[in-house]
Every structure is written in structure tokens, then in C-alpha cells.
mmCIF file of C-alpha atoms in Angstrom:
data_model
loop_
_atom_site.group_PDB
_atom_site.id
_atom_site.type_symbol
_atom_site.label_atom_id
_atom_site.label_comp_id
_atom_site.label_asym_id
_atom_site.label_seq_id
_atom_site.Cartn_x
_atom_site.Cartn_y
_atom_site.Cartn_z
ATOM 1 C CA MET A 18 -7.798 -10.880 14.671
ATOM 2 C CA THR A 19 -8.949 -7.911 16.971
ATOM 3 C CA THR A 20 -12.287 -6.806 18.209
ATOM 4 C CA GLU A 21 -12.510 -3.085 18.742
ATOM 5 C CA SER A 22 -13.576 -1.272 22.078
ATOM 6 C CA ASN A 23 -15.284 2.023 22.173
ATOM 7 C CA SER A 24 -12.602 3.746 24.504
ATOM 8 C CA GLY A 25 -11.018 6.914 23.133
ATOM 9 C CA ASP A 26 -11.045 7.589 19.443
ATOM 10 C CA GLY A 27 -11.010 3.986 18.686
ATOM 11 C CA ASP A 28 -7.045 3.500 18.281
ATOM 12 C CA ASP A 29 -6.678 1.007 21.278
ATOM 13 C CA ALA A 30 -8.212 -2.382 20.410
ATOM 14 C CA ALA A 31 -9.026 -5.323 22.481
ATOM 15 C CA ARG A 32 -7.250 -8.479 21.955
ATOM 16 C CA THR A 33 -9.511 -11.304 20.199
ATOM 17 C CA GLU A 34 -9.241 -14.840 21.913
ATOM 18 C CA GLY A 35 -8.025 -17.762 19.462
ATOM 19 C CA ALA A 36 -6.006 -15.776 17.093
ATOM 20 C CA VAL A 37 -3.531 -18.011 15.511
ATOM 21 C CA ARG A 38 0.043 -17.158 14.756
ATOM 22 C CA THR A 39 2.835 -18.995 12.913
ATOM 23 C CA GLY A 40 5.294 -17.768 15.029
ATOM 24 C CA GLY A 41 7.007 -14.349 15.146
ATOM 25 C CA SER A 42 5.821 -11.074 13.276
ATOM 26 C CA PRO A 43 5.091 -11.331 9.655
ATOM 27 C CA ALA A 44 7.625 -9.909 7.417
ATOM 28 C CA ILE A 45 5.251 -7.868 5.034
ATOM 29 C CA LEU A 46 2.462 -6.304 6.389
ATOM 30 C CA SER A 47 -0.395 -5.035 4.193
ATOM 31 C CA VAL A 48 -2.706 -2.168 5.097
ATOM 32 C CA GLY A 49 -5.914 -2.750 3.077
ATOM 33 C CA ALA A 50 -9.420 -4.107 2.567
ATOM 34 C CA ALA A 51 -10.585 -7.840 2.551
ATOM 35 C CA ALA A 52 -13.531 -7.255 0.834
ATOM 36 C CA ILE A 53 -16.078 -9.592 -0.747
ATOM 37 C CA ASP A 54 -16.587 -9.050 -4.406
ATOM 38 C CA GLU A 55 -19.933 -9.698 -6.172
ATOM 39 C CA TRP A 56 -19.705 -10.330 -9.631
ATOM 40 C CA TYR A 57 -22.302 -9.586 -12.415
ATOM 41 C CA ALA A 58 -21.574 -11.014 -15.982
ATOM 42 C CA VAL A 59 -23.889 -8.683 -17.788
ATOM 43 C CA SER A 60 -24.828 -8.211 -21.354
ATOM 44 C CA ASN A 61 -23.559 -4.532 -21.678
ATOM 45 C CA LEU A 62 -22.303 -1.478 -19.097
ATOM 46 C CA PRO A 63 -25.460 0.161 -18.888
ATOM 47 C CA GLU A 64 -25.458 3.811 -20.059
ATOM 48 C CA PRO A 65 -27.610 6.326 -17.888
ATOM 49 C CA ASP A 66 -31.109 5.307 -17.252
ATOM 50 C CA GLY A 67 -30.128 2.037 -19.231
ATOM 51 C CA GLY A 68 -30.315 -1.464 -18.256
ATOM 52 C CA ALA A 69 -28.458 -4.542 -18.593
ATOM 53 C CA PHE A 70 -29.056 -8.195 -18.080
ATOM 54 C CA ALA A 71 -26.759 -10.356 -15.744
ATOM 55 C CA ARG A 72 -26.056 -13.830 -17.161
ATOM 56 C CA GLU A 73 -24.182 -14.912 -14.027
ATOM 57 C CA VAL A 74 -23.903 -13.652 -10.505
ATOM 58 C CA THR A 75 -21.165 -14.950 -8.376
ATOM 59 C CA SER A 76 -19.020 -13.863 -5.314
ATOM 60 C CA ALA A 77 -15.369 -13.945 -4.650
ATOM 61 C CA PHE A 78 -12.673 -12.736 -1.965
ATOM 62 C CA GLY A 79 -11.048 -9.365 -2.775
ATOM 63 C CA GLY A 80 -9.695 -6.051 -1.798
ATOM 64 C CA VAL A 81 -6.562 -4.535 -2.251
ATOM 65 C CA GLY A 82 -4.840 -5.185 0.974
ATOM 66 C CA ALA A 83 -6.038 -8.884 0.885
ATOM 67 C CA ASN A 84 -5.202 -9.546 -2.997
ATOM 68 C CA VAL A 85 -1.484 -8.120 -2.203
ATOM 69 C CA ALA A 86 -1.072 -9.994 1.013
ATOM 70 C CA VAL A 87 -2.371 -13.158 -0.667
ATOM 71 C CA ALA A 88 -0.255 -12.908 -3.731
ATOM 72 C CA LEU A 89 2.680 -12.508 -1.621
ATOM 73 C CA ASP A 90 1.594 -15.520 0.425
ATOM 74 C CA ARG A 91 1.347 -17.659 -3.196
ATOM 75 C CA LEU A 92 5.010 -16.374 -3.767
ATOM 76 C CA GLY A 93 6.180 -18.022 -0.413
ATOM 77 C CA ARG A 94 6.581 -14.786 1.649
ATOM 78 C CA ASP A 95 5.282 -14.172 4.819
ATOM 79 C CA PRO A 96 2.475 -11.776 4.807
ATOM 80 C CA GLY A 97 0.099 -10.370 7.423
ATOM 81 C CA LEU A 98 -2.996 -8.082 6.885
ATOM 82 C CA ILE A 99 -4.063 -5.035 8.956
ATOM 83 C CA SER A 100 -7.547 -4.566 8.188
ATOM 84 C CA ARG A 101 -11.191 -4.191 9.524
ATOM 85 C CA VAL A 102 -14.002 -6.481 8.563
ATOM 86 C CA GLY A 103 -17.913 -6.257 9.459
ATOM 87 C CA ASP A 104 -19.839 -8.110 11.958
ATOM 88 C CA ASP A 105 -22.040 -9.467 9.437
ATOM 89 C CA GLU A 106 -22.497 -12.337 7.031
ATOM 90 C CA TYR A 107 -19.997 -10.774 4.535
ATOM 91 C CA GLY A 108 -17.548 -10.015 7.215
ATOM 92 C CA ARG A 109 -17.703 -13.759 8.438
ATOM 93 C CA ARG A 110 -17.180 -14.819 4.804
ATOM 94 C CA ALA A 111 -14.269 -12.618 4.616
ATOM 95 C CA LEU A 112 -12.489 -14.259 7.704
ATOM 96 C CA GLU A 113 -13.320 -17.619 6.419
ATOM 97 C CA TYR A 114 -11.620 -17.072 2.975
ATOM 98 C CA LEU A 115 -8.360 -15.459 4.772
ATOM 99 C CA ALA A 116 -8.426 -18.693 6.831
ATOM 100 C CA GLU A 117 -7.970 -20.582 3.930
ATOM 101 C CA THR A 118 -4.639 -18.848 3.199
ATOM 102 C CA GLY A 119 -1.328 -18.418 4.669
ATOM 103 C CA VAL A 120 -2.009 -14.723 5.713
ATOM 104 C CA ASP A 121 -1.751 -13.820 9.216
ATOM 105 C CA ALA A 122 -4.893 -11.931 10.217
ATOM 106 C CA THR A 123 -3.643 -11.036 13.719
ATOM 107 C CA HIS A 124 -4.367 -7.755 13.092
ATOM 108 C CA VAL A 125 -7.888 -7.921 11.494
ATOM 109 C CA ALA A 126 -10.214 -6.251 13.618
ATOM 110 C CA VAL A 127 -14.169 -6.943 13.747
ATOM 111 C CA GLY A 128 -16.418 -3.638 13.809
ATOM 112 C CA ASP A 129 -20.037 -3.122 13.932
ATOM 113 C CA ASP A 130 -20.406 -1.464 10.552
ATOM 114 C CA PRO A 131 -21.359 -3.129 7.214
ATOM 115 C CA HIS A 132 -18.606 -5.106 5.605
ATOM 116 C CA THR A 133 -16.938 -3.852 2.650
ATOM 117 C CA ARG A 134 -17.862 -5.284 -0.700
ATOM 118 C CA SER A 135 -18.067 -4.200 -4.077
ATOM 119 C CA LEU A 136 -20.393 -4.727 -7.005
ATOM 120 C CA ILE A 137 -18.511 -5.311 -10.132
ATOM 121 C CA LEU A 138 -20.468 -5.522 -13.581
ATOM 122 C CA ARG A 139 -18.327 -7.075 -16.439
ATOM 123 C CA ASP A 140 -19.378 -7.002 -19.837
ATOM 124 C CA PRO A 141 -18.335 -9.900 -22.600
ATOM 125 C CA GLU A 142 -15.312 -7.727 -23.514
ATOM 126 C CA GLY A 143 -14.012 -7.502 -20.232
ATOM 127 C CA GLU A 144 -14.880 -3.778 -19.458
ATOM 128 C CA ARG A 145 -15.924 -3.329 -15.858
ATOM 129 C CA ALA A 146 -17.717 -0.763 -13.728
ATOM 130 C CA ILE A 147 -17.218 -1.306 -10.081
ATOM 131 C CA VAL A 148 -19.057 0.203 -6.813
ATOM 132 C CA THR A 149 -17.990 -0.181 -3.745
ATOM 133 C CA ALA A 150 -20.156 0.003 -0.371
ATOM 134 C CA GLY A 151 -19.565 -0.815 3.608
ATOM 135 C CA GLU A 152 -18.150 1.280 6.052
ATOM 136 C CA SER A 153 -16.074 -1.625 7.805
ATOM 137 C CA PHE A 154 -12.774 -0.724 6.457
ATOM 138 C CA ARG A 155 -13.264 3.065 6.359
ATOM 139 C CA GLY A 156 -13.522 2.965 10.185
ATOM 140 C CA LEU A 157 -10.041 0.967 10.285
ATOM 141 C CA ARG A 158 -8.101 2.192 13.482
ATOM 142 C CA LEU A 159 -4.252 1.068 14.103
ATOM 143 C CA ASP A 160 -4.012 -0.337 17.555
ATOM 144 C CA ASP A 161 -0.618 -0.327 19.321
ATOM 145 C CA ASP A 162 0.069 -3.897 18.673
ATOM 146 C CA ALA A 163 -0.309 -3.157 14.985
ATOM 147 C CA LEU A 164 2.326 -0.397 14.927
ATOM 148 C CA ALA A 165 4.762 -2.445 17.256
ATOM 149 C CA ALA A 166 4.380 -5.195 14.546
ATOM 150 C CA MET A 167 5.910 -2.720 11.782
ATOM 151 C CA ALA A 168 9.038 -2.499 13.905
ATOM 152 C CA ASP A 169 9.597 -6.159 12.926
ATOM 153 C CA ALA A 170 8.314 -6.243 9.456
ATOM 154 C CA ASP A 171 10.470 -5.807 6.408
ATOM 155 C CA ALA A 172 8.001 -3.787 4.503
ATOM 156 C CA VAL A 173 4.664 -2.238 5.093
ATOM 157 C CA PHE A 174 2.317 -1.953 2.055
ATOM 158 C CA LEU A 175 -0.549 0.619 2.249
ATOM 159 C CA THR A 176 -3.258 1.348 -0.315
ATOM 160 C CA ALA A 177 -4.504 4.655 -0.928
ATOM 161 C CA TYR A 178 -8.162 3.182 -0.141
ATOM 162 C CA ALA A 179 -7.104 3.132 3.603
ATOM 163 C CA PRO A 180 -8.786 6.048 5.395
ATOM 164 C CA ASP A 181 -6.562 8.975 5.936
ATOM 165 C CA ARG A 182 -6.151 8.840 9.645
ATOM 166 C CA ALA A 183 -4.891 5.404 9.297
ATOM 167 C CA ALA A 184 -2.525 6.336 6.222
ATOM 168 C CA ARG A 185 -0.958 9.074 8.397
ATOM 169 C CA ARG A 186 -0.457 7.134 11.464
ATOM 170 C CA VAL A 187 1.241 4.439 9.280
ATOM 171 C CA LEU A 188 3.739 7.114 7.886
ATOM 172 C CA ASP A 189 4.342 8.663 11.155
ATOM 173 C CA ARG A 190 5.266 5.250 12.643
ATOM 174 C CA VAL A 191 7.778 4.425 9.562
ATOM 175 C CA GLU A 192 9.302 7.707 9.847
ATOM 176 C CA SER A 193 9.876 7.373 13.477
ATOM 177 C CA LEU A 194 11.312 3.817 12.993
ATOM 178 C CA ARG A 195 13.735 5.782 10.279
ATOM 179 C CA GLU A 196 14.743 8.047 12.891
ATOM 180 C CA GLY A 197 15.688 5.505 15.199
ATOM 181 C CA ALA A 198 17.504 3.640 12.536
ATOM 182 C CA ALA A 199 19.574 6.413 11.727
ATOM 183 C CA GLU A 200 20.361 6.914 15.605
ATOM 184 C CA SER A 201 21.344 2.987 15.726
ATOM 185 C CA PRO A 202 22.609 1.859 12.459
ATOM 186 C CA GLU A 203 22.308 -1.853 13.549
ATOM 187 C CA THR A 204 18.354 -1.799 13.116
ATOM 188 C CA ASP A 205 16.857 -1.517 9.704
ATOM 189 C CA PRO A 206 13.415 0.206 9.255
ATOM 190 C CA PRO A 207 10.748 -1.316 7.319
ATOM 191 C CA ALA A 208 10.520 -0.274 3.595
ATOM 192 C CA LEU A 209 7.528 1.951 2.586
ATOM 193 C CA VAL A 210 5.264 1.093 -0.320
ATOM 194 C CA PHE A 211 2.340 3.123 -1.087
ATOM 195 C CA ASP A 212 -0.309 2.112 -4.004
ATOM 196 C CA LEU A 213 -2.299 5.257 -5.491
ATOM 197 C CA SER A 214 -4.939 2.741 -6.196
ATOM 198 C CA GLY A 215 -8.005 5.130 -7.046
ATOM 199 C CA PRO A 216 -8.745 8.571 -8.388
ATOM 200 C CA VAL A 217 -8.686 11.362 -6.287
ATOM 201 C CA GLU A 218 -12.698 11.806 -6.798
ATOM 202 C CA GLU A 219 -13.181 8.518 -5.380
ATOM 203 C CA LEU A 220 -10.682 8.789 -2.458
ATOM 204 C CA VAL A 221 -12.177 12.129 -1.045
ATOM 205 C CA GLY A 222 -13.782 11.763 2.173
ATOM 206 C CA ARG A 223 -13.062 7.703 1.775
ATOM 207 C CA GLY A 224 -9.560 7.307 1.570
ATOM 208 C CA THR A 225 -6.190 8.953 1.630
ATOM 209 C CA GLU A 226 -6.488 12.624 1.438
ATOM 210 C CA PRO A 227 -4.346 14.485 -1.744
ATOM 211 C CA GLU A 228 -1.993 16.143 1.146
ATOM 212 C CA THR A 229 -1.079 12.768 2.776
ATOM 213 C CA ILE A 230 -0.704 11.101 -0.663
ATOM 214 C CA HIS A 231 1.854 14.039 -1.664
ATOM 215 C CA ARG A 232 3.600 13.008 1.784
ATOM 216 C CA PHE A 233 4.004 9.438 0.611
ATOM 217 C CA LEU A 234 5.360 10.562 -2.938
ATOM 218 C CA GLY A 235 8.067 11.988 -1.123
ATOM 219 C CA ARG A 236 8.820 9.478 1.540
ATOM 220 C CA ALA A 237 7.940 5.982 0.043
ATOM 221 C CA ASP A 238 10.515 3.520 -0.879
ATOM 222 C CA LEU A 239 8.293 2.379 -3.683
ATOM 223 C CA PHE A 240 5.211 4.260 -5.215
ATOM 224 C CA VAL A 241 3.028 2.568 -7.544
ATOM 225 C CA ALA A 242 0.025 4.238 -9.405
ATOM 226 C CA ASP A 243 -2.539 3.013 -12.440
ATOM 227 C CA GLY A 244 -3.169 4.532 -15.611
ATOM 228 C CA VAL A 245 -6.352 6.136 -14.221
ATOM 229 C CA ALA A 246 -5.005 7.224 -10.496
ATOM 230 C CA ALA A 247 -2.038 8.800 -11.894
ATOM 231 C CA PRO A 248 -3.319 11.379 -14.503
ATOM 232 C CA ALA A 249 -6.257 12.151 -12.130
ATOM 233 C CA PHE A 250 -3.934 12.998 -9.320
ATOM 234 C CA PHE A 251 -1.304 14.627 -11.330
ATOM 235 C CA GLY A 252 -2.879 16.036 -14.155
ATOM 236 C CA SER A 253 -1.788 13.960 -16.986
ATOM 237 C CA ALA A 254 0.509 10.521 -17.632
ATOM 238 C CA GLU A 255 3.363 12.996 -18.435
ATOM 239 C CA SER A 256 3.028 15.063 -15.449
ATOM 240 C CA ALA A 257 3.030 12.202 -13.359
ATOM 241 C CA VAL A 258 6.291 10.676 -14.366
ATOM 242 C CA GLU A 259 7.841 14.204 -14.172
ATOM 243 C CA ARG A 260 6.504 14.942 -10.861
ATOM 244 C CA VAL A 261 7.666 11.491 -9.319
ATOM 245 C CA ALA A 262 10.936 11.765 -10.690
ATOM 246 C CA ALA A 263 11.533 15.393 -9.299
ATOM 247 C CA ALA A 264 10.153 13.960 -5.981
ATOM 248 C CA GLN A 265 12.811 10.993 -5.940
ATOM 249 C CA THR A 266 15.654 13.419 -6.554
ATOM 250 C CA ARG A 267 14.803 15.574 -3.366
ATOM 251 C CA ALA A 268 14.083 12.545 -1.382
ATOM 252 C CA THR A 269 16.252 12.697 1.821
ATOM 253 C CA HIS A 270 15.039 9.767 4.029
ATOM 254 C CA PRO A 271 17.453 7.442 5.231
ATOM 255 C CA ARG A 272 17.124 4.342 2.659
ATOM 256 C CA GLY A 273 19.046 1.683 4.797
ATOM 257 C CA HIS A 274 20.872 -0.659 2.648
ATOM 258 C CA ARG A 275 19.311 0.649 -0.746
ATOM 259 C CA GLY A 276 21.493 2.284 -3.120
ATOM 260 C CA PRO A 277 21.357 5.392 -5.758
ATOM 261 C CA THR A 278 18.461 3.548 -7.726
ATOM 262 C CA TRP A 279 15.913 4.405 -4.622
ATOM 263 C CA PRO A 280 13.262 5.585 -3.851
ATOM 264 C CA ARG A 281 11.309 3.775 -6.759
ATOM 265 C CA ALA A 282 8.167 4.220 -8.445
ATOM 266 C CA VAL A 283 6.014 2.312 -11.191
ATOM 267 C CA LEU A 284 3.223 3.800 -13.042
ATOM 268 C CA THR A 285 1.060 1.282 -14.942
ATOM 269 C CA HIS A 286 -0.800 1.476 -18.132
ATOM 270 C CA GLY A 287 -2.799 -1.946 -18.504
ATOM 271 C CA ALA A 288 -1.769 -3.576 -21.497
ATOM 272 C CA ASP A 289 0.081 -0.599 -22.672
ATOM 273 C CA GLY A 290 2.833 -1.524 -20.065
ATOM 274 C CA MET A 291 4.313 0.192 -17.595
ATOM 275 C CA THR A 292 7.039 2.900 -16.675
ATOM 276 C CA ALA A 293 9.673 2.883 -13.911
ATOM 277 C CA VAL A 294 11.440 5.715 -12.378
ATOM 278 C CA ALA A 295 14.033 4.387 -10.141
ATOM 279 C CA GLY A 296 16.177 7.297 -8.321
ATOM 280 C CA GLY A 297 15.001 9.753 -10.965
ATOM 281 C CA GLU A 298 15.472 7.952 -14.051
ATOM 282 C CA VAL A 299 12.845 6.818 -16.351
ATOM 283 C CA SER A 300 12.243 3.645 -18.416
ATOM 284 C CA ARG A 301 9.570 1.940 -20.264
ATOM 285 C CA PHE A 302 8.397 -1.800 -20.410
ATOM 286 C CA ASP A 303 6.066 -3.833 -22.376
ATOM 287 C CA ALA A 304 3.375 -5.964 -20.652
ATOM 288 C CA PHE A 305 3.279 -9.591 -21.474
ATOM 289 C CA ASP A 306 0.879 -10.574 -24.146
ATOM 290 C CA VAL A 307 -1.506 -13.229 -22.874
ATOM 291 C CA GLU A 308 -5.178 -14.047 -23.637
ATOM 292 C CA THR A 309 -7.200 -12.114 -20.701
ATOM 293 C CA VAL A 310 -9.932 -13.547 -19.153
ATOM 294 C CA ASP A 311 -10.422 -11.151 -16.083
ATOM 295 C CA ALA A 312 -7.763 -8.031 -15.449
ATOM 296 C CA THR A 313 -9.434 -7.459 -12.063
ATOM 297 C CA GLY A 314 -6.689 -7.155 -9.368
ATOM 298 C CA ALA A 315 -3.858 -7.396 -11.917
ATOM 299 C CA GLY A 316 -2.546 -4.183 -10.718
ATOM 300 C CA ASP A 317 -2.602 -5.784 -6.927
ATOM 301 C CA ALA A 318 -0.445 -8.919 -8.384
ATOM 302 C CA PHE A 319 1.852 -6.600 -9.886
ATOM 303 C CA THR A 320 2.511 -4.780 -7.083
ATOM 304 C CA ALA A 321 3.079 -7.774 -4.828
ATOM 305 C CA GLY A 322 5.453 -8.813 -7.635
ATOM 306 C CA LEU A 323 7.519 -5.626 -7.168
ATOM 307 C CA ILE A 324 7.536 -6.287 -3.440
ATOM 308 C CA ASP A 325 8.575 -9.653 -3.613
ATOM 309 C CA GLN A 326 11.685 -8.901 -5.937
ATOM 310 C CA TRP A 327 12.684 -5.247 -4.507
ATOM 311 C CA ILE A 328 11.687 -5.070 -1.209
ATOM 312 C CA ALA A 329 11.873 -9.090 -0.041
ATOM 313 C CA GLY A 330 14.447 -10.215 -2.416
ATOM 314 C CA GLY A 331 17.160 -11.329 0.051
ATOM 315 C CA SER A 332 18.793 -10.189 3.209
ATOM 316 C CA PRO A 333 19.975 -6.925 3.810
ATOM 317 C CA GLU A 334 23.891 -8.474 3.384
ATOM 318 C CA THR A 335 22.857 -9.761 0.058
ATOM 319 C CA ALA A 336 20.758 -7.259 -1.235
ATOM 320 C CA ALA A 337 23.108 -4.311 -1.356
ATOM 321 C CA GLU A 338 24.734 -4.828 -4.482
ATOM 322 C CA PRO A 339 21.745 -5.827 -6.549
ATOM 323 C CA LEU A 340 19.982 -2.921 -5.563
ATOM 324 C CA ALA A 341 22.402 -0.427 -6.190
ATOM 325 C CA ASP A 342 22.573 -1.763 -9.747
ATOM 326 C CA ARG A 343 20.737 0.129 -12.113
ATOM 327 C CA ASP A 344 20.217 -2.779 -14.455
ATOM 328 C CA GLY A 345 18.290 -4.495 -11.380
ATOM 329 C CA VAL A 346 15.503 -2.743 -11.930
ATOM 330 C CA ALA A 347 14.215 -4.492 -15.166
ATOM 331 C CA PRO A 348 14.587 -8.129 -13.936
ATOM 332 C CA GLY A 349 11.829 -7.023 -10.939
ATOM 333 C CA VAL A 350 9.496 -5.002 -13.182
ATOM 334 C CA ARG A 351 9.494 -8.169 -15.743
ATOM 335 C CA PHE A 352 8.790 -10.637 -12.901
ATOM 336 C CA ALA A 353 6.122 -8.352 -11.661
ATOM 337 C CA ALA A 354 4.544 -8.020 -15.145
ATOM 338 C CA ALA A 355 4.262 -11.956 -15.316
ATOM 339 C CA VAL A 356 2.564 -12.186 -12.102
ATOM 340 C CA ALA A 357 -0.056 -9.728 -13.062
ATOM 341 C CA ALA A 358 0.075 -11.452 -16.904
ATOM 342 C CA ILE A 359 -0.663 -14.979 -15.382
ATOM 343 C CA ASN A 360 -3.418 -13.638 -12.950
ATOM 344 C CA CYS A 361 -5.339 -12.017 -16.251
ATOM 345 C CA THR A 362 -5.795 -15.345 -17.396
ATOM 346 C CA ALA A 363 -8.334 -16.534 -14.604
ATOM 347 C CA ARG A 364 -11.482 -15.259 -13.623
ATOM 348 C CA PHE A 365 -11.513 -13.220 -10.493
ATOM 349 C CA THR A 366 -8.492 -11.476 -8.545
ATOM 350 C CA GLN A 367 -7.296 -14.311 -6.373
ATOM 351 C CA PRO A 368 -7.766 -17.657 -8.213
ATOM 352 C CA GLY A 369 -5.357 -16.740 -10.613
ATOM 353 C CA LEU A 370 -2.686 -15.779 -8.355
ATOM 354 C CA PRO A 371 0.721 -17.720 -9.143
ATOM 355 C CA THR A 372 3.165 -19.422 -7.275
ATOM 356 C CA ARG A 373 6.821 -18.675 -7.611
ATOM 357 C CA SER A 374 7.201 -21.591 -9.747
ATOM 358 C CA GLU A 375 4.518 -20.954 -12.217
ATOM 359 C CA VAL A 376 6.033 -17.273 -12.507
ATOM 360 C CA GLU A 377 9.382 -18.627 -13.287
ATOM 361 C CA SER A 378 8.034 -21.105 -15.763
ATOM 362 C CA PHE A 379 6.265 -18.531 -17.544
ATOM 363 C CA LEU A 380 9.340 -16.343 -17.719
ATOM 364 C CA ALA A 381 11.563 -19.091 -19.111
ATOM 365 C CA GLU A 382 8.933 -19.922 -22.092
ATOM 366 C CA ARG A 383 9.646 -16.346 -23.084
ATOM 367 C CA GLY A 384 13.543 -16.324 -22.540
ATOM 368 C CA ASP A 385 13.793 -14.846 -19.244
ATOM 369 C CA GLY A 386 15.557 -16.005 -16.194
ATOM 370 C CA PRO A 387 13.775 -17.179 -13.051
ATOM 371 C CA ALA A 388 13.671 -13.346 -11.777
ATOM 372 C CA GLY A 389 12.874 -11.802 -14.919
ATOM 373 C CA SER A 390 16.515 -11.312 -16.180
ATOM 374 C CA ARG A 391 17.577 -11.900 -19.849
#
């Protein structure tokens, strides 16, 4: 972990004593919140000026960045989290939750602001309303150590809830590493994964700004957006697919060992499935049919599954051939869909995140191979 200094604009942070590392930099760095979710099981979602009764109140560990990191840890990957927590009861609870996982928390800073937390109202049918409070993650600054760790990572994941200055700094850092790799073929820059995880009106003044999101659209190796965020940003689901495909055909950044089906994007539609756009070509996939207990965090679980299969799936030497094969898109989507489906069968976001063996068993029961192949 890191604690913040007040020098300059806050980009340089002092190191905290006692940080525990498992050795080396994490293979996958997730930039996002480690939030506390406060759950209210309500009789109904209240209308304006209306009310509801909470039959149960509880709390759990959440936040997009932490969800993706923990999901990758459950799948056996080596994730690290770049985040910022508050120096209060909620922040301490978040650090305690994080310490119980295999996620590297070296680059989690502690600030003076109230910790980021979400109030989640859930009715008996599973419909939700979410209100987020707390300034801790909004105050995230990337220190030099976090930026240096990206050079050793296989991938950097970023959620659109990251403050715009941090998002721009991540993008600038990855592009700098790409330029260096173009001059030194023996180096391989990290893959860049961006999740448009909220509608524009929710992100303005809080998260990544539209201009920066457009930059990520043209430069991310993998761009993910859900069924609410994509239409809000692009105007409609159909326009989102067209814009993403057009951006992919214009992409010129170095892709390392990745082949003609890169960059890639997936637009999710909840129970209605997902649309994958790979190298400008569009494919539609169905979601798995499961008895849903709680769909909160399913999108984060899905993104982690894509990162596991498409980004972390093997060394550069072994990954070149399957990634260049257009048929390799479908197995990754199905694997990720299985991760999300399993997660929906348990309450809250993180308790239901599956292990790799659980995903493989789920797929085998449905006639799929271990990595989603048929």
C-alpha cells in the first residue's frame, strides 16, 4: 500500500511500511475502486417521493477494480490493484477484505477523503438501484512506482470510473511503452483493457471524460461496454457496434504478438447475450441460462474472463497462433460468459466468483471444452 504526500499535485506518493509482496510485479494490474457495498433488500424500488421497507441490510466488498482483480485471482492469475481508499472505518474494512485475497495491494493508497462506498437497493425480482458516495477513489493519483509496474505487467485494466487525470496518465504510459517496444522488438508492452462501466452522465466530473474515452476506443486492445453505458455514450446499441468496428479498422498502434482479429471489443446485453467486435468483424453470442440470484458484478466477472482467456492465455510464443485465428474469439466469449453466469448464482459480487475448475465443469456440463471451445 501507499500513503499520500501533499507535495506537488499529489502524483508522487510516499511508500507505506509493511507492504507485503509475493515477489515481482503483478502480471495484471487493475486500476479501479475497492469499495464497500451496503445492501438493502427492499420491498420495492421507491418511486419519486415514494418509500420502501428494507427486510435485510448487509455489506460486502465490491468496486469494479477490486471485482476484476479478485475474479482473476480466483482464476489463478497474478493480479494487482491500483486504487485509493479512505482513512476511515470503510477504508480499513476494504483493506481487510483485500488482505484475505491473493490480490497484490502494494499500489493501494490511503487518503484523507471518505472511503468510496455504494448503497444498493435490490427488490425481490432482482432489480437494483445504486447510489455511490465517498471521494477516496475520485482522488486517485498514480505514483511513479505504479507507473513503473506497468512496464512489467502483461496487461493493464482500467474502469471508466477512474478519474480522468488517472485515466489519461495510464493511457500515456501504455502508449509510451508501445513506442519503446516498436524500437526494441525484444520488449512487449502490456495489453490495455478499458471498461466503459457507466453512462456518460454518471461519469462527468467523477470519472473518465468523453474525450479520453474516445482515445481509449482507438487505442485499447480490448474495449468492453455494458448495455446501459454503450447506448448512452454512442447514441444506441447499433451505433455503438458501428463506431467500435470503425475504430478498430482505423487502429494503428503496435499490437505485439496479436493478430488480425485485434483490437477486440465486447458489448454486453445482460441476459440477452453479448456482441463481440474483433478486427472490425461482428459476432453475436447468447448468454448462459442460469437461475439468477444476484446479477450485481456480472459484468466485472465477464471482463475478468475475457482478460484471462484473450490477454493472459499463454505466453507470447504460444499465444500468437490462436489469437490470429478468427475462430478463437468464440471460446473466449463463452468462457467469460460462464464466469459471469456462475457469479450470478450467488449473492453479492465476489463470493460467487468461480475458480477455473468450476468454470471448466460448468462448460463441460453444457458440451463445451475447458476454454469454451465446442
